[in-house]
Amino acid sequence: MESSSSGTTSSAIQTSSGSEEYLMEQRKRKRMLSNRESARRSRMKKQKLLDDLTAQVNQLKKENNELVTSVSITTQHYLTVEAENSVLRAQVDELSHRLESLNDILGFLENTNGVCPNPLTGPESDDFLVNQMNMNMFHMMNQPLMASSDALLY
């Protein structure tokens, strides 16, 4: 009888051992499935992050191209305005010199009462030609000064 009771005990141990192995195997499979699902979620997260970053890179490249274009256009406008400003400064200088010369001539005419002295005969001359020349010069001085843009190109 001993042998039958020890056989039953041994089979109970084997059965309990078999069910423990079965439970361990189930837990292992469950863990494996859980790990696979976790890895899948992790890959999906990484892929979404990569997609988001790629979209952000493309958006930033687009914005950068727009800014480069805007800076280029602004630079062209600046260069155009700078060139126009340079031309205007040259015109101001030229017109200032002309005005100064005309003011000098007017000052001279005011000091001589509109009559230029005749260098050949002296200030007392009543020479008709000299007086006619002075009158023509006086009339020319009273004409408006017309500025030509062609004169400023040189």
Tab-separated table of C-alpha atoms in Angstrom:
chain	number	residue	atom	x	y	z
A	1	MET	CA	0.000	0.000	0.000
A	2	GLU	CA	2.777	2.232	0.582
A	3	SER	CA	3.753	2.002	-2.937
A	4	SER	CA	0.279	2.985	-4.168
A	5	SER	CA	0.089	5.895	-1.818
A	6	SER	CA	3.484	7.128	-2.854
A	7	GLY	CA	2.437	6.755	-6.521
A	8	THR	CA	-0.616	8.907	-5.880
A	9	THR	CA	1.463	11.510	-4.138
A	10	SER	CA	3.930	11.528	-6.933
A	11	SER	CA	1.179	11.895	-9.525
A	12	ALA	CA	-0.393	14.705	-7.506
A	13	ILE	CA	2.965	16.435	-7.416
A	14	GLN	CA	3.313	15.949	-11.139
A	15	THR	CA	-0.194	17.265	-11.711
A	16	SER	CA	0.393	20.232	-9.507
A	17	SER	CA	3.761	20.706	-11.190
A	18	GLY	CA	2.105	20.498	-14.608
A	19	SER	CA	-0.513	23.084	-13.717
A	20	GLU	CA	2.169	25.396	-12.350
A	21	GLU	CA	4.114	25.022	-15.579
A	22	TYR	CA	0.928	25.694	-17.511
A	23	LEU	CA	0.293	28.850	-15.417
A	24	MET	CA	3.905	29.962	-15.900
A	25	GLU	CA	3.580	29.357	-19.629
A	26	GLN	CA	0.349	31.409	-19.708
A	27	ARG	CA	1.966	34.252	-17.777
A	28	LYS	CA	4.969	34.146	-20.127
A	29	ARG	CA	2.680	34.341	-23.202
A	30	LYS	CA	0.668	37.138	-21.629
A	31	ARG	CA	3.871	39.062	-20.854
A	32	MET	CA	5.110	38.464	-24.393
A	33	LEU	CA	1.860	39.775	-25.877
A	34	SER	CA	1.938	42.759	-23.528
A	35	ASN	CA	5.554	43.490	-24.514
A	36	ARG	CA	4.704	43.208	-28.207
A	37	GLU	CA	1.775	45.604	-27.782
A	38	SER	CA	3.951	48.006	-25.811
A	39	ALA	CA	6.662	47.859	-28.489
A	40	ARG	CA	4.024	48.444	-31.195
A	41	ARG	CA	2.713	51.488	-29.307
A	42	SER	CA	6.284	52.732	-28.855
A	43	ARG	CA	6.996	52.357	-32.593
A	44	MET	CA	3.745	54.148	-33.404
A	45	LYS	CA	4.692	56.995	-31.036
A	46	LYS	CA	8.127	57.270	-32.624
A	47	GLN	CA	6.611	57.233	-36.116
A	48	LYS	CA	4.107	59.948	-35.156
A	49	LEU	CA	6.907	62.039	-33.647
A	50	LEU	CA	8.989	61.543	-36.795
A	51	ASP	CA	6.027	62.526	-38.991
A	52	ASP	CA	5.349	65.624	-36.851
A	53	LEU	CA	9.009	66.645	-36.986
A	54	THR	CA	9.134	66.093	-40.755
A	55	ALA	CA	6.032	68.267	-41.193
A	56	GLN	CA	7.593	70.928	-38.957
A	57	VAL	CA	10.834	70.833	-40.996
A	58	ASN	CA	8.861	71.257	-44.216
A	59	GLN	CA	6.881	74.169	-42.725
A	60	LEU	CA	10.075	75.848	-41.494
A	61	LYS	CA	11.723	75.385	-44.898
A	62	LYS	CA	8.696	77.018	-46.524
A	63	GLU	CA	8.811	79.933	-44.071
A	64	ASN	CA	12.571	80.255	-44.606
A	65	ASN	CA	12.111	80.432	-48.385
A	66	GLU	CA	9.431	83.102	-47.941
A	67	LEU	CA	11.745	85.097	-45.663
A	68	VAL	CA	14.664	84.774	-48.091
A	69	THR	CA	12.425	85.997	-50.907
A	70	SER	CA	11.168	88.874	-48.766
A	71	VAL	CA	14.709	89.877	-47.780
A	72	SER	CA	15.784	89.736	-51.423
A	73	ILE	CA	12.887	91.962	-52.513
A	74	THR	CA	13.541	94.369	-49.637
A	75	THR	CA	17.235	94.496	-50.547
A	76	GLN	CA	16.361	95.312	-54.164
A	77	HIS	CA	14.006	98.080	-53.014
A	78	TYR	CA	16.718	99.426	-50.714
A	79	LEU	CA	19.293	99.467	-53.526
A	80	THR	CA	16.829	101.219	-55.834
A	81	VAL	CA	16.005	103.859	-53.233
A	82	GLU	CA	19.709	104.276	-52.416
A	83	ALA	CA	20.492	104.868	-56.104
A	84	GLU	CA	17.642	107.381	-56.398
A	85	ASN	CA	18.851	109.086	-53.233
A	86	SER	CA	22.362	109.336	-54.666
A	87	VAL	CA	21.013	110.934	-57.859
A	88	LEU	CA	18.928	113.390	-55.830
A	89	ARG	CA	21.945	114.331	-53.699
A	90	ALA	CA	23.981	114.998	-56.833
A	91	GLN	CA	21.136	117.134	-58.185
A	92	VAL	CA	20.939	119.071	-54.909
A	93	ASP	CA	24.699	119.720	-55.050
A	94	GLU	CA	24.535	120.859	-58.677
A	95	LEU	CA	21.534	123.108	-58.078
A	96	SER	CA	23.148	124.549	-54.940
A	97	HIS	CA	26.265	125.452	-56.940
A	98	ARG	CA	24.143	127.000	-59.684
A	99	LEU	CA	22.156	128.988	-57.127
A	100	GLU	CA	25.342	130.173	-55.462
A	101	SER	CA	26.733	131.271	-58.845
A	102	LEU	CA	23.524	133.093	-59.717
A	103	ASN	CA	23.484	134.789	-56.327
A	104	ASP	CA	27.085	135.902	-56.913
A	105	ILE	CA	26.115	137.340	-60.313
A	106	LEU	CA	23.075	139.085	-58.826
A	107	GLY	CA	25.230	140.500	-56.057
A	108	PHE	CA	27.701	141.778	-58.595
A	109	LEU	CA	24.919	143.346	-60.669
A	110	GLU	CA	23.395	144.986	-57.611
A	111	ASN	CA	26.772	146.437	-56.652
A	112	THR	CA	27.289	147.844	-60.152
A	113	ASN	CA	23.661	148.944	-60.643
A	114	GLY	CA	23.220	146.479	-63.499
A	115	VAL	CA	25.950	147.997	-65.651
A	116	CYS	CA	29.269	146.287	-66.252
A	117	PRO	CA	32.206	148.665	-66.504
A	118	ASN	CA	33.900	148.817	-69.879
A	119	PRO	CA	37.396	147.510	-69.321
A	120	LEU	CA	38.678	149.290	-72.415
A	121	THR	CA	37.613	152.836	-71.592
A	122	GLY	CA	36.656	152.849	-67.925
A	123	PRO	CA	33.373	153.169	-66.039
A	124	GLU	CA	32.410	156.503	-67.626
A	125	SER	CA	31.951	155.082	-71.131
A	126	ASP	CA	28.657	155.637	-72.921
A	127	ASP	CA	29.483	153.035	-75.492
A	128	PHE	CA	26.261	151.767	-77.030
A	129	LEU	CA	27.520	148.215	-77.524
A	130	VAL	CA	28.552	147.807	-73.889
A	131	ASN	CA	25.235	149.174	-72.645
A	132	GLN	CA	23.345	146.860	-75.024
A	133	MET	CA	25.355	143.890	-73.759
A	134	ASN	CA	24.630	144.829	-70.160
A	135	MET	CA	20.917	145.101	-70.888
A	136	ASN	CA	20.835	141.701	-72.591
A	137	MET	CA	22.724	140.212	-69.660
A	138	PHE	CA	20.298	141.798	-67.201
A	139	HIS	CA	17.313	140.367	-69.098
A	140	MET	CA	18.916	136.925	-69.185
A	141	MET	CA	19.436	137.061	-65.434
A	142	ASN	CA	15.755	137.768	-64.864
A	143	GLN	CA	14.701	134.666	-66.823
A	144	PRO	CA	13.735	131.590	-64.788
A	145	LEU	CA	16.402	128.937	-64.509
A	146	MET	CA	15.365	125.624	-66.028
A	147	ALA	CA	17.063	122.546	-64.678
A	148	SER	CA	17.774	119.679	-67.032
A	149	SER	CA	18.114	116.144	-65.726
A	150	ASP	CA	20.587	115.435	-68.555
A	151	ALA	CA	23.041	117.943	-67.148
A	152	LEU	CA	23.241	115.983	-63.896
A	153	LEU	CA	24.260	112.741	-65.519
A	154	TYR	CA	27.830	113.968	-66.070
